[in-house]
Amino acid sequence: MPAFALTLPTLSKPQNQADEGRYLALVARDARFDGRFFAGVTSTGIYCRPVCAVRTPKRENCRFFTLAAQAESAGFRPCLRCRPELAPHALVWSVQDASGILVRQAVRLLAQPEFWNGAAASGDSAVQRLAARLGVSDRHLRRIFKNTLGVSPLQYLQTQRLLTAKQLLADTHLPITQVALASGFASVRRFNAAFAMHYAMHPGAMRRNTSNNNSNSSATGAQANAQGASVRLGYRPPLDAAALVAFFAQHPLPGVEWLPPGETLVLRRTVRMVQAGQEHTGWLGMQFEPDRHTLHLHTSASLHPVLPCVIARVRAWLDLDADPASINAVLHPFFPNADGLRVPGAFDGFELAVRAVLGQQVTVAASCTFAQRLVAQFGAPLATPWPELNRLFPTPAVLALADSDTLGQLGIVRQRQAAIVALARAVGSGSLELHGGADVAATTAQLCQLPGIGDWTAQYIAMRALRWPDAFPSGDVALHKAMGVRAEKNPARAAAAASLVWQPWRSYAVIRAWAGHLRAPETGQVVSAPEAK
């Protein structure tokens, strides 16, 4: 593979200076740049991922785009071989340019299937609802979008919906009507019209064209639908899948999560999702395929109506959209042996927050014991193909009504009882949102106002549930030990000061420090805070 330097513009129109580097990545089929750009081929009218296995097109026939929506707006159709919908998303963070921050937050929200259905349920257009959420006028939002990305918010949203539908058509046997509704279309007629306009074919024809590559092709559509759905999710290397699965193995929640013995790349769990006021429960099975930079996701049939939302949550939970090149450019000198580590997220933010409260000032083993007792007492039973998976995590509504005596019998002290009940009431009422689209500063401040929740818990929740890449629990004792600041007069302040060189990726630095990878590249010794040197 050729060595080269590549600088890509972020969420902007293609620039000639970067196109040569993009073409080199395309020639090398470099998976590190998967999802960071797409190549449109003028001779075929098709756009591809940089990892596409087809014959490399000539340079003069290539046009490059940062977003799939830009390629489709320019008249290109998605490749049926590399399938652009499988590419990892580009999560880019900024703390300087106000317009850039607005567009990036808008893109983040538009990429969430929950937002599509929420917009439909509210009666407002998706653009109006998005503008209201961001606190700007829809006219200003459209102008900023067009100036920054070259497409409108509606064009971007339409591309997201169509690519989601394309994945469901290719990887599942869901009825086309269900595919249309799950992808955020108000009716099958509108779905068919949009699909024909963008891809010049009927959805049924797309399914026939991809049926030979479908992993469920050996079963009939009815049989596969009853067995569940299997989809593929891509990610950028490096990703240490074994370490990621091991993290969950070290924080077990029997009944809700299960890692089969001897399997280092397999993870299964039960889930509950609420969409448009309707509850959906079921199970997930996941297996990494590192050689192909792919995660295979298998879901129960009961989750088919919310499958796009499930996919989005799994991507966030397992940090599949991380950009290792940007992260490692900052952290590699401090953690030279940890380039593949990701930040383990949470499928459900409320569940993660409750478990974080249970983990305050106790060992990991003790916190897992408390969580298991809580699930056994308040969790609802669920039938799955595996006897080890048999319960759902308690809902906010259930824990909001939990009495002190029952919680006390589980070994949970009064301070944490109050925190769990307050947390459940805030989430249940809708006043507190714990997901990747929530406002980080406002949410952490709101968390710290709840009884029994301090900065450590709020930062831990921000890191794993809010998916904030720069969270830093400065009061963490294990972090003090790894950073060599325990002897300081104020270890939290010393740790926070020393961590500034890791911005804006301190969440990733925390995971690497906890794993014991914090080393100085010159000496191989533990790095200490500047004041301790």
Steps between C-alpha positions, in 0.01 A plus 500: 500500500653836404589746773348842460368794694134576458314804627126496449266796524235438761135528395584737219485509124770303319832684468746428220796504737364201692377305198842358413533358849150361480582325175807342661277368779261366237783322315625348827145409612603637840233412755618778731322748273179303463207737550721809498435553130325344201618477138258569216598346164378710207529214249250283694294753697567302821664607826707264718679470831882521489513128587295388199643185339408594143766593247649837591362772272721745316588815688334725242170314551491551878318767698530499878239582762509518878138387537287245321232769474740717297566214258131430454423870459754500217309220328701192603336174615638281783715202407328163545830328575671709771164638623561854635235448769742262677771764538566633851374850563731799531475643852689829505521737794572869511511759776580810293297563186138576595361420155700178491371399842142566389533293184676214676236483770229513234664216307530298820129539571392431142700176508291370791196292393317599821501857371340400167205334669474774760470759227222303335316455828518872588327606179780744416745456219833349597680825412267710717539262792877493458521880489288527813722246675811702410344836587522657153256573220451237231604760240833557678553126533442445128740784412778371727452145369518610138808719554686237703398170341358594162174315575184589689402339832215323322735358236731370771208347691361339185837338428517363855153351470564348158836347598337354811224351285761367258676318783176347625409388149842342447554336839151404617178345375278767654194585290549813291219672690683442827830616346334824388350577841812399694708730278291802593271528195141595569363266234609226260400718205741774603770243565460343156503840332814616684678171434418512129606864472839452670594146398304456174346170614217361710591380855401147399754507217771608743418201720517259204835643394651448846334169591799293386722671758246485782612287793139387552450393138489130595177555692169619371397856576240384753748271677771768517249756624396266783861425593597868515709734291874492432682813384862600454654813653836637390767679703842653445807310620671464731238376745602262777178297503628254759580782743160660444316174568728437799394834651138384504612163637664682790174689569246216468126532550365143505159457346534819292841443340676176418839422351525131401795329674806473279364753247708819500319675215135421582257702711128455561242695699133581550363842407194716540423797275211746497413670173194713431363392837523129416730262687711243314698232683732230371859380483818573308792278402824654374818351362807687375678398181830693533645386168218677317461789747138395545254430780223249435184599686211255546175623653177337609198537270328709768749783432437518125277810522784695668794335324658828375492634857655177626780529244570862599513410869731203441735721300517744793517225764803333339654829377502383137508854360821608672777646283820331626727712279393824670497347849835326474665808353456658844521201734751261341810666657349442845337161431715335229349154552132597509414629153211256463317572827153654476274658760233245601166675477152408616205361311270673749612819674273456800633150565858629484420789735344270762798267481733799537319599820526145632874509429571805714779435754478121471690237305394391152395162638281661766333735251421205271348312793274794585396534134419128479283522812322805359424316175379191684267708718364754251583371151234338282554144372569444129522177300807470273676215317757492783404418861779730622306796356167520677429848638466864398656786691241685713323795339517855640129474587562193716805635684335839554251322726752278678470528877791541737443173686517288185811678373659472842445124503710484183794655687466844339572781747260792543711754310501281189135415547414871477724540194338208316144616573578862404672384182206278408249780554702748292543258210142375523361854486709583193683787672829308484625336180793259508611433142755618247287789374454662842667830592807392696553810717132536589456128567806465724394811694150353541644170616711672766185666639344162575557360852793263530651578158828688481752592235653150469163340425397780262827478304480120486147525360615765251781274385294185448133602460530847345792386279699813583862438388651751744343393830741473791409368849783684673412358842546137396742322737612241243575784260708676767702182544555456126604864460726494806330790681372327815765671711392845387322729746205519262519192272184592306637842410837355407337235282282758326802720430704211363212385281486819294755360253249225416222735389263455322527121551523465878226234514723276290800589716308396813418158353865452400626611841258265678630218281854572619637638172616844619872507425758757400636391159855606587538325835219247519410637845161610628427858402449737794325833516722802426489612866624157615804491276 
